[in-house]
PDB file of C-alpha atoms in Angstrom:
ATOM      1  CA  MET A  46       0.000   0.000   0.000  1.00 89.00           C
ATOM      2  CA  THR A  47       0.975   3.623  -0.561  1.00 96.00           C
ATOM      3  CA  PHE A  48      -0.469   6.572   1.350  1.00 97.00           C
ATOM      4  CA  GLN A  49      -0.690   9.873  -0.545  1.00 97.00           C
ATOM      5  CA  ARG A  50      -1.631  12.922   1.516  1.00 96.00           C
ATOM      6  CA  ALA A  51      -4.246  15.373   0.300  1.00 95.00           C
ATOM      7  CA  TYR A  52      -4.782  18.945   1.418  1.00 94.00           C
ATOM      8  CA  PRO A  53      -7.828  21.204   1.327  1.00 93.00           C
ATOM      9  CA  PRO A  54      -9.513  22.154  -0.889  1.00 90.00           C
ATOM     10  CA  ALA A  55      -8.933  18.760  -2.575  1.00 93.00           C
ATOM     11  CA  VAL A  56     -12.114  16.718  -3.067  1.00 93.00           C
ATOM     12  CA  PRO A  57     -12.138  12.892  -2.976  1.00 93.00           C
ATOM     13  CA  ALA A  58     -13.146  10.920  -6.031  1.00 90.00           C
ATOM     14  CA  SER A  59     -16.580   9.331  -5.915  1.00 88.00           C
ATOM     15  CA  GLY A  60     -16.872   5.645  -5.202  1.00 88.00           C
ATOM     16  CA  PRO A  61     -15.391   3.364  -2.519  1.00 90.00           C
ATOM     17  CA  ALA A  62     -13.504   4.954   0.376  1.00 93.00           C
ATOM     18  CA  TYR A  63     -11.770   3.975   3.573  1.00 93.00           C
ATOM     19  CA  TRP A  64     -13.685   5.285   6.558  1.00 93.00           C
ATOM     20  CA  LEU A  65     -11.644   6.366   9.579  1.00 95.00           C
ATOM     21  CA  PRO A  66     -14.201   7.165  12.301  1.00 94.00           C
ATOM     22  CA  PHE A  67     -12.833   7.956  15.763  1.00 95.00           C
ATOM     23  CA  ARG A  68     -14.530   8.077  19.137  1.00 92.00           C
ATOM     24  CA  GLN A  69     -12.825   8.947  22.428  1.00 89.00           C
ATOM     25  CA  GLY A  70      -9.429   8.731  20.764  1.00 90.00           C
ATOM     26  CA  LYS A  71      -9.988   5.222  19.394  1.00 93.00           C
ATOM     27  CA  LEU A  72     -10.445   4.176  15.776  1.00 94.00           C
ATOM     28  CA  LEU A  73     -13.623   2.266  14.976  1.00 93.00           C
ATOM     29  CA  THR A  74     -12.634  -0.759  12.905  1.00 91.00           C
ATOM     30  CA  GLN A  75     -14.359  -3.685  11.253  1.00 86.00           C
ATOM     31  CA  HIS A  76     -11.836  -6.513  10.998  1.00 78.00           C
ATOM     32  CA  GLY A  77      -9.294  -3.905   9.886  1.00 80.00           C
ATOM     33  CA  LEU A  78     -10.022  -0.565   8.256  1.00 83.00           C
ATOM     34  CA  ILE A  79     -13.635   0.096   7.285  1.00 81.00           C
ATOM     35  CA  GLN A  80     -14.011   0.196   3.512  1.00 79.00           C
ATOM     36  CA  ALA A  81     -17.443   1.147   2.222  1.00 74.00           C
ATOM     37  CA  SER A  82     -19.093   2.264  -0.988  1.00 69.00           C
ATOM     38  CA  SER A  83     -22.337   3.465   0.591  1.00 69.00           C
ATOM     39  CA  ASP A  84     -23.112   7.035   1.565  1.00 77.00           C
ATOM     40  CA  LEU A  85     -21.696   8.451   4.765  1.00 80.00           C
ATOM     41  CA  PRO A  86     -23.914   8.474   7.859  1.00 77.00           C
ATOM     42  CA  GLU A  87     -26.218  11.483   8.057  1.00 79.00           C
ATOM     43  CA  GLY A  88     -24.672  14.591   9.556  1.00 80.00           C
ATOM     44  CA  ILE A  89     -21.066  13.484   9.002  1.00 87.00           C
ATOM     45  CA  HIS A  90     -18.641  15.992   7.460  1.00 88.00           C
ATOM     46  CA  PRO A  91     -15.364  14.094   7.125  1.00 93.00           C
ATOM     47  CA  LEU A  92     -11.833  15.272   6.522  1.00 95.00           C
ATOM     48  CA  TYR A  93     -10.446  14.000   3.237  1.00 96.00           C
ATOM     49  CA  ILE A  94      -6.863  13.233   4.261  1.00 96.00           C
ATOM     50  CA  GLY A  95      -5.534  11.402   1.198  1.00 96.00           C
ATOM     51  CA  THR A  96      -5.570   8.056  -0.559  1.00 96.00           C
ATOM     52  CA  LEU A  97      -4.431   4.501   0.102  1.00 95.00           C
ATOM     53  CA  ASP A  98      -3.536   2.954  -3.240  1.00 94.00           C
ATOM     54  CA  GLY A  99      -5.820   5.497  -4.889  1.00 94.00           C
ATOM     55  CA  ILE A 100      -8.795   4.890  -2.571  1.00 94.00           C
ATOM     56  CA  PRO A 101      -9.859   8.020  -0.619  1.00 95.00           C
ATOM     57  CA  CYS A 102      -9.523   8.081   3.177  1.00 95.00           C
ATOM     58  CA  LEU A 103     -12.256   9.961   5.041  1.00 95.00           C
ATOM     59  CA  ALA A 104     -11.800  10.702   8.745  1.00 96.00           C
ATOM     60  CA  TRP A 105     -14.220  12.105  11.301  1.00 95.00           C
ATOM     61  CA  GLU A 106     -14.864  12.123  15.037  1.00 94.00           C
ATOM     62  CA  LEU A 107     -18.089  10.810  16.517  1.00 92.00           C
ATOM     63  CA  ASP A 108     -19.863  12.189  19.542  1.00 88.00           C
ATOM     64  CA  ASP A 109     -19.493  10.049  22.665  1.00 86.00           C
ATOM     65  CA  ASN A 110     -23.212   9.247  22.584  1.00 84.00           C
ATOM     66  CA  ALA A 111     -23.424   8.453  18.877  1.00 84.00           C
ATOM     67  CA  THR A 112     -24.873   5.085  17.931  1.00 84.00           C
ATOM     68  CA  ILE A 113     -22.503   2.889  15.953  1.00 86.00           C
ATOM     69  CA  PRO A 114     -23.014  -0.423  14.125  1.00 85.00           C
ATOM     70  CA  GLU A 115     -22.349  -3.518  16.242  1.00 86.00           C
ATOM     71  CA  SER A 116     -19.618  -4.587  13.832  1.00 87.00           C
ATOM     72  CA  TRP A 117     -17.589  -1.423  14.504  1.00 89.00           C
ATOM     73  CA  GLN A 118     -15.084  -2.077  17.267  1.00 90.00           C
ATOM     74  CA  PRO A 119     -13.236   0.716  19.144  1.00 92.00           C
ATOM     75  CA  THR A 120      -9.532  -0.008  18.756  1.00 92.00           C
ATOM     76  CA  ALA A 121      -6.599   1.827  20.343  1.00 92.00           C
ATOM     77  CA  VAL A 122      -4.415   3.148  17.536  1.00 92.00           C
ATOM     78  CA  ARG A 123      -1.276   1.736  19.140  1.00 89.00           C
ATOM     79  CA  ALA A 124      -2.862  -1.734  19.077  1.00 88.00           C
ATOM     80  CA  LEU A 125      -3.154  -1.526  15.289  1.00 89.00           C
ATOM     81  CA  PHE A 126       0.631  -1.517  14.851  1.00 87.00           C
ATOM     82  CA  GLY A 127       1.675  -4.691  13.070  1.00 84.00           C
ATOM     83  CA  THR A 128      -1.921  -5.692  12.341  1.00 86.00           C
ATOM     84  CA  ILE A 129      -2.504  -3.398   9.359  1.00 88.00           C
ATOM     85  CA  ASP A 130      -0.289  -2.279   6.499  1.00 89.00           C
ATOM     86  CA  GLU A 131       2.383   0.292   7.387  1.00 90.00           C
ATOM     87  CA  ALA A 132       0.949   2.848   4.962  1.00 93.00           C
ATOM     88  CA  ALA A 133      -2.518   2.355   6.427  1.00 93.00           C
ATOM     89  CA  TYR A 134      -1.104   2.848   9.918  1.00 93.00           C
ATOM     90  CA  SER A 135       0.502   6.086   8.718  1.00 94.00           C
ATOM     91  CA  ALA A 136      -2.861   7.272   7.390  1.00 95.00           C
ATOM     92  CA  VAL A 137      -4.563   6.480  10.702  1.00 95.00           C
ATOM     93  CA  GLY A 138      -1.911   8.410  12.640  1.00 95.00           C
ATOM     94  CA  TYR A 139      -2.227  11.357  10.272  1.00 96.00           C
ATOM     95  CA  ALA A 140      -6.012  11.373  10.714  1.00 96.00           C
ATOM     96  CA  MET A 141      -5.686  11.138  14.495  1.00 96.00           C
ATOM     97  CA  HIS A 142      -3.327  14.142  14.593  1.00 96.00           C
ATOM     98  CA  LEU A 143      -5.548  16.288  12.370  1.00 96.00           C
ATOM     99  CA  LEU A 144      -8.754  15.449  14.202  1.00 96.00           C
ATOM    100  CA  TYR A 145      -7.145  16.319  17.526  1.00 95.00           C
ATOM    101  CA  TRP A 146      -6.080  19.680  16.098  1.00 95.00           C
ATOM    102  CA  VAL A 147      -9.530  20.429  14.692  1.00 94.00           C
ATOM    103  CA  ARG A 148     -11.142  19.539  18.028  1.00 93.00           C
ATOM    104  CA  THR A 149      -8.771  21.549  20.244  1.00 94.00           C
ATOM    105  CA  HIS A 150      -8.092  24.596  18.036  1.00 95.00           C
ATOM    106  CA  ARG A 151     -11.502  26.098  17.305  1.00 96.00           C
ATOM    107  CA  TYR A 152     -10.790  29.641  18.440  1.00 98.00           C
ATOM    108  CA  CYS A 153      -8.190  32.240  17.555  1.00 98.00           C
ATOM    109  CA  PRO A 154      -5.430  32.389  20.219  1.00 97.00           C
ATOM    110  CA  THR A 155      -4.980  36.110  19.476  1.00 97.00           C
ATOM    111  CA  CYS A 156      -8.513  37.512  19.681  1.00 98.00           C
ATOM    112  CA  ALA A 157     -10.614  34.482  20.777  1.00 97.00           C
ATOM    113  CA  GLN A 158     -12.926  34.623  17.755  1.00 98.00           C
ATOM    114  CA  PRO A 159     -13.982  31.369  16.023  1.00 97.00           C
ATOM    115  CA  LEU A 160     -11.478  30.330  13.376  1.00 97.00           C
ATOM    116  CA  GLY A 161     -12.536  30.104   9.746  1.00 96.00           C
ATOM    117  CA  PRO A 162     -12.910  26.926   7.682  1.00 93.00           C
ATOM    118  CA  LEU A 163     -10.062  24.636   6.691  1.00 93.00           C
ATOM    119  CA  SER A 164      -8.048  25.845   3.738  1.00 92.00           C
ATOM    120  CA  GLU A 165      -4.826  24.901   1.942  1.00 87.00           C
ATOM    121  CA  GLN A 166      -2.207  22.937   3.916  1.00 86.00           C
ATOM    122  CA  TRP A 167      -4.780  22.452   6.719  1.00 94.00           C
ATOM    123  CA  SER A 168      -4.583  26.087   7.787  1.00 95.00           C
ATOM    124  CA  ARG A 169      -7.421  27.967   9.497  1.00 95.00           C
ATOM    125  CA  GLN A 170      -7.564  31.765   9.397  1.00 96.00           C
ATOM    126  CA  CYS A 171      -9.274  34.059  11.857  1.00 97.00           C
ATOM    127  CA  PRO A 172     -11.759  36.278   9.977  1.00 97.00           C
ATOM    128  CA  ALA A 173     -11.450  38.958  12.662  1.00 97.00           C
ATOM    129  CA  CYS A 174      -7.699  39.548  13.050  1.00 98.00           C
ATOM    130  CA  GLY A 175      -6.145  37.518  10.219  1.00 97.00           C
ATOM    131  CA  TYR A 176      -4.239  35.033  12.406  1.00 97.00           C
ATOM    132  CA  ILE A 177      -3.456  31.786  10.541  1.00 97.00           C
ATOM    133  CA  GLY A 178      -3.055  28.533  12.453  1.00 96.00           C
ATOM    134  CA  TYR A 179      -1.627  25.194  11.331  1.00 96.00           C
ATOM    135  CA  PRO A 180      -1.592  21.753  12.954  1.00 95.00           C
ATOM    136  CA  PRO A 181       1.261  21.957  15.494  1.00 95.00           C
ATOM    137  CA  VAL A 182       4.078  19.441  15.688  1.00 96.00           C
ATOM    138  CA  SER A 183       5.968  19.158  18.983  1.00 97.00           C
ATOM    139  CA  PRO A 184       9.546  17.874  18.516  1.00 98.00           C
ATOM    140  CA  ALA A 185      10.989  15.573  21.159  1.00 98.00           C
ATOM    141  CA  ILE A 186      14.328  13.783  21.314  1.00 98.00           C
ATOM    142  CA  LEU A 187      15.324  10.248  22.182  1.00 98.00           C
ATOM    143  CA  VAL A 188      18.952   9.511  23.006  1.00 98.00           C
ATOM    144  CA  LEU A 189      20.708   6.195  23.524  1.00 98.00           C
ATOM    145  CA  ILE A 190      23.926   6.596  25.522  1.00 98.00           C
ATOM    146  CA  HIS A 191      26.481   3.896  24.776  1.00 98.00           C
ATOM    147  CA  ASP A 192      29.890   3.010  26.213  1.00 98.00           C
ATOM    148  CA  GLY A 193      31.551   0.072  24.528  1.00 97.00           C
ATOM    149  CA  ASP A 194      29.420  -3.002  25.167  1.00 97.00           C
ATOM    150  CA  ARG A 195      27.018  -1.262  27.517  1.00 98.00           C
ATOM    151  CA  VAL A 196      24.083   1.095  27.183  1.00 98.00           C
ATOM    152  CA  LEU A 197      22.528   3.433  29.746  1.00 98.00           C
ATOM    153  CA  LEU A 198      18.766   2.866  30.119  1.00 98.00           C
ATOM    154  CA  THR A 199      16.270   4.540  32.422  1.00 98.00           C
ATOM    155  CA  HIS A 200      13.113   3.570  34.275  1.00 98.00           C
ATOM    156  CA  LYS A 201      10.048   5.594  35.277  1.00 97.00           C
ATOM    157  CA  PRO A 202       7.477   4.781  37.954  1.00 96.00           C
ATOM    158  CA  GLY A 203       4.702   2.648  36.506  1.00 94.00           C
ATOM    159  CA  TRP A 204       6.825   1.049  33.797  1.00 96.00           C
ATOM    160  CA  ASN A 205       6.965  -2.332  35.573  1.00 95.00           C
ATOM    161  CA  ALA A 206      10.072  -4.142  34.255  1.00 96.00           C
ATOM    162  CA  ARG A 207      10.510  -1.962  31.173  1.00 97.00           C
ATOM    163  CA  TYR A 208      13.529   0.293  30.633  1.00 98.00           C
ATOM    164  CA  SER A 209      14.054   2.771  27.819  1.00 98.00           C
ATOM    165  CA  VAL A 210      16.266   5.560  26.514  1.00 98.00           C
ATOM    166  CA  ILE A 211      16.255   9.169  27.686  1.00 98.00           C
ATOM    167  CA  ALA A 212      13.539  11.333  26.150  1.00 97.00           C
ATOM    168  CA  GLY A 213      12.407  14.928  26.376  1.00 97.00           C
ATOM    169  CA  PHE A 214      10.720  17.810  24.596  1.00 97.00           C
ATOM    170  CA  VAL A 215      12.697  20.467  22.752  1.00 98.00           C
ATOM    171  CA  GLU A 216      12.447  23.863  24.444  1.00 97.00           C
ATOM    172  CA  PRO A 217      12.007  27.224  22.652  1.00 96.00           C
ATOM    173  CA  GLY A 218      15.263  28.528  21.222  1.00 97.00           C
ATOM    174  CA  GLU A 219      16.956  25.145  21.548  1.00 98.00           C
ATOM    175  CA  SER A 220      18.470  22.981  18.828  1.00 98.00           C
ATOM    176  CA  LEU A 221      17.859  19.238  18.817  1.00 98.00           C
ATOM    177  CA  GLU A 222      21.482  18.558  19.805  1.00 98.00           C
ATOM    178  CA  GLU A 223      21.282  21.096  22.630  1.00 98.00           C
ATOM    179  CA  CYS A 224      18.150  19.349  23.844  1.00 98.00           C
ATOM    180  CA  VAL A 225      19.997  16.013  23.842  1.00 98.00           C
ATOM    181  CA  ARG A 226      22.799  17.413  26.022  1.00 98.00           C
ATOM    182  CA  ARG A 227      20.406  19.165  28.397  1.00 98.00           C
ATOM    183  CA  GLU A 228      18.106  16.174  28.883  1.00 98.00           C
ATOM    184  CA  VAL A 229      21.036  13.840  29.522  1.00 98.00           C
ATOM    185  CA  MET A 230      22.545  16.188  32.096  1.00 98.00           C
ATOM    186  CA  GLU A 231      19.200  16.826  33.788  1.00 97.00           C
ATOM    187  CA  GLU A 232      18.066  13.201  33.982  1.00 98.00           C
ATOM    188  CA  VAL A 233      21.267  11.226  34.622  1.00 98.00           C
ATOM    189  CA  GLY A 234      24.048  13.820  35.060  1.00 98.00           C
ATOM    190  CA  VAL A 235      26.700  12.319  32.745  1.00 98.00           C
ATOM    191  CA  GLU A 236      28.881  13.857  30.043  1.00 98.00           C
ATOM    192  CA  ILE A 237      28.390  12.726  26.430  1.00 98.00           C
ATOM    193  CA  THR A 238      29.920  13.351  23.014  1.00 98.00           C
ATOM    194  CA  ASP A 239      29.574  12.146  19.402  1.00 98.00           C
ATOM    195  CA  ILE A 240      25.851  12.919  19.132  1.00 98.00           C
ATOM    196  CA  VAL A 241      24.630  11.180  15.961  1.00 98.00           C
ATOM    197  CA  TYR A 242      21.179  11.416  14.364  1.00 98.00           C
ATOM    198  CA  LYS A 243      19.591   8.012  13.698  1.00 98.00           C
ATOM    199  CA  SER A 244      15.936   8.326  12.689  1.00 97.00           C
ATOM    200  CA  SER A 245      12.586  10.011  13.354  1.00 97.00           C
ATOM    201  CA  GLN A 246       8.983   8.960  13.847  1.00 95.00           C
ATOM    202  CA  PRO A 247       5.655  10.812  13.899  1.00 94.00           C
ATOM    203  CA  TRP A 248       3.968  10.099  17.228  1.00 93.00           C
ATOM    204  CA  PRO A 249       0.358  11.308  17.147  1.00 93.00           C
ATOM    205  CA  TYR A 250      -0.261  11.027  20.902  1.00 91.00           C
ATOM    206  CA  PRO A 251      -1.310  13.692  20.314  1.00 91.00           C
ATOM    207  CA  GLN A 252       1.142  15.641  18.083  1.00 94.00           C
ATOM    208  CA  GLN A 253       4.789  14.728  18.636  1.00 96.00           C
ATOM    209  CA  LEU A 254       7.670  14.138  16.256  1.00 97.00           C
ATOM    210  CA  MET A 255      10.250  11.868  17.875  1.00 97.00           C
ATOM    211  CA  VAL A 256      13.857  12.415  16.753  1.00 98.00           C
ATOM    212  CA  ALA A 257      16.343   9.709  17.763  1.00 98.00           C
ATOM    213  CA  TYR A 258      20.060  10.066  18.465  1.00 98.00           C
ATOM    214  CA  THR A 259      22.917   8.032  19.851  1.00 98.00           C
ATOM    215  CA  ALA A 260      25.676   9.567  21.984  1.00 98.00           C
ATOM    216  CA  ARG A 261      28.909   8.210  23.440  1.00 98.00           C
ATOM    217  CA  TYR A 262      29.474   8.328  27.192  1.00 98.00           C
ATOM    218  CA  VAL A 263      32.499  10.381  28.300  1.00 98.00           C
ATOM    219  CA  SER A 264      32.478  10.628  32.091  1.00 97.00           C
ATOM    220  CA  GLY A 265      30.476  11.023  35.283  1.00 97.00           C
ATOM    221  CA  ASP A 266      28.516   8.927  37.730  1.00 97.00           C
ATOM    222  CA  ILE A 267      24.760   8.594  37.321  1.00 97.00           C
ATOM    223  CA  ARG A 268      22.919  11.316  39.254  1.00 97.00           C
ATOM    224  CA  LEU A 269      19.243  10.520  38.968  1.00 96.00           C
ATOM    225  CA  ASP A 270      16.546  13.145  38.473  1.00 96.00           C
ATOM    226  CA  GLU A 271      14.103  11.615  40.961  1.00 95.00           C
ATOM    227  CA  ALA A 272      11.288  13.865  39.783  1.00 94.00           C
ATOM    228  CA  GLU A 273      11.404  12.077  36.402  1.00 94.00           C
ATOM    229  CA  LEU A 274      12.988   8.682  37.004  1.00 97.00           C
ATOM    230  CA  ASP A 275      13.266   6.035  39.696  1.00 97.00           C
ATOM    231  CA  ASP A 276      16.200   4.122  38.202  1.00 98.00           C
ATOM    232  CA  ALA A 277      18.946   4.319  35.567  1.00 98.00           C
ATOM    233  CA  ARG A 278      21.651   1.760  35.020  1.00 97.00           C
ATOM    234  CA  TRP A 279      24.058   0.255  32.507  1.00 98.00           C
ATOM    235  CA  PHE A 280      23.201  -2.931  30.581  1.00 98.00           C
ATOM    236  CA  ARG A 281      25.299  -5.059  28.261  1.00 98.00           C
ATOM    237  CA  TYR A 282      24.098  -5.429  24.664  1.00 97.00           C
ATOM    238  CA  ASP A 283      23.578  -9.171  25.247  1.00 96.00           C
ATOM    239  CA  ASN A 284      21.769  -8.818  28.567  1.00 97.00           C
ATOM    240  CA  LEU A 285      19.111  -6.179  28.050  1.00 98.00           C
ATOM    241  CA  PRO A 286      16.029  -5.749  30.235  1.00 98.00           C
ATOM    242  CA  GLU A 287      12.503  -5.538  28.898  1.00 97.00           C
ATOM    243  CA  ILE A 288      12.400  -2.661  26.405  1.00 97.00           C
ATOM    244  CA  PRO A 289       9.529  -0.751  24.718  1.00 95.00           C
ATOM    245  CA  ALA A 290       7.234  -2.413  22.183  1.00 91.00           C
ATOM    246  CA  PRO A 291       8.254  -2.559  18.485  1.00 91.00           C
ATOM    247  CA  LEU A 292       5.763   0.216  17.721  1.00 89.00           C
ATOM    248  CA  SER A 293       8.112   2.802  19.210  1.00 92.00           C
ATOM    249  CA  LEU A 294      11.240   4.396  17.826  1.00 95.00           C
ATOM    250  CA  SER A 295      12.914   3.834  21.198  1.00 97.00           C
ATOM    251  CA  TYR A 296      12.608   0.061  20.658  1.00 97.00           C
ATOM    252  CA  HIS A 297      14.351   0.269  17.292  1.00 96.00           C
ATOM    253  CA  LEU A 298      17.034   2.563  18.672  1.00 98.00           C
ATOM    254  CA  ILE A 299      17.915   0.028  21.373  1.00 98.00           C
ATOM    255  CA  ALA A 300      17.461  -3.098  19.235  1.00 98.00           C
ATOM    256  CA  ASP A 301      19.507  -1.715  16.331  1.00 97.00           C
ATOM    257  CA  TRP A 302      22.365  -0.714  18.636  1.00 98.00           C
ATOM    258  CA  ALA A 303      22.377  -4.147  20.301  1.00 98.00           C
ATOM    259  CA  ARG A 304      22.381  -5.930  16.935  1.00 97.00           C
ATOM    260  CA  GLU A 305      25.197  -3.751  15.583  1.00 96.00           C
ATOM    261  CA  ARG A 306      27.238  -4.308  18.731  1.00 96.00           C
ATOM    262  CA  SER A 307      26.698  -8.066  18.515  1.00 95.00           C
ATOM    263  CA  GLU A 308      27.821  -8.107  14.884  1.00 94.00           C
ATOM    264  CA  GLN A 309      30.949  -6.118  15.777  1.00 92.00           C
ATOM    265  CA  GLN A 310      31.835  -8.620  18.485  1.00 89.00           C
ATOM    266  CA  GLN A 311      31.389 -11.555  16.101  1.00 88.00           C
ATOM    267  CA  HIS A 312      33.895  -9.996  13.732  1.00 80.00           C
TER     268      HIS A 312
END
């Protein structure tokens, strides 16, 4: 499958479409994505977000009290990972992000007047003062700190046995690399160098963009930020604890490092 984004004022072609109805943050599914050729339910005004292999995708949010067919099952978006095509999962995440923005950004932040209708590139303009708003994206970093055969992983209350990499939101006026250094110093208090970009991932919970890095440990003992974490420790590449699910970029950051380290040792 291939997902092709569409922007207002694009209009979907007539005929079959994928329906992406949400309620209370969950996608309503029917043994996978709902594909229908019939008319939309009465009173529905969907967002046309793009196409999957040429078939339009129409997304909308239902009222909590709306009646839905028995065959429609509320499904957490994260639970869909690995059960539907990657392109379809991308479309669902895109729809989730846009619907959240439409629901939470109805009024102008400058003059408090209702914003105008959706226009090109998903913008909404205030008819009173001219302010133009776009769906926000909040950048956040992930950083894996390595030192030879070991990696520094952290634990938060409520994570059970799971450990992960350091993460944090980018602050105003801060570069991504500056954020990496600051978060590492704040959370575990060690010195790092050789900050290397690895990958990124949209994370529509509700509007993040995760940007992953690795960094090499230089010096310092772990000094835990107890307001954020309850543990941080070193693990060997061949003796890792439970790590995040494959859905997350943090999983791939850890798993890829461990695999690369294992291959280096074999050679």
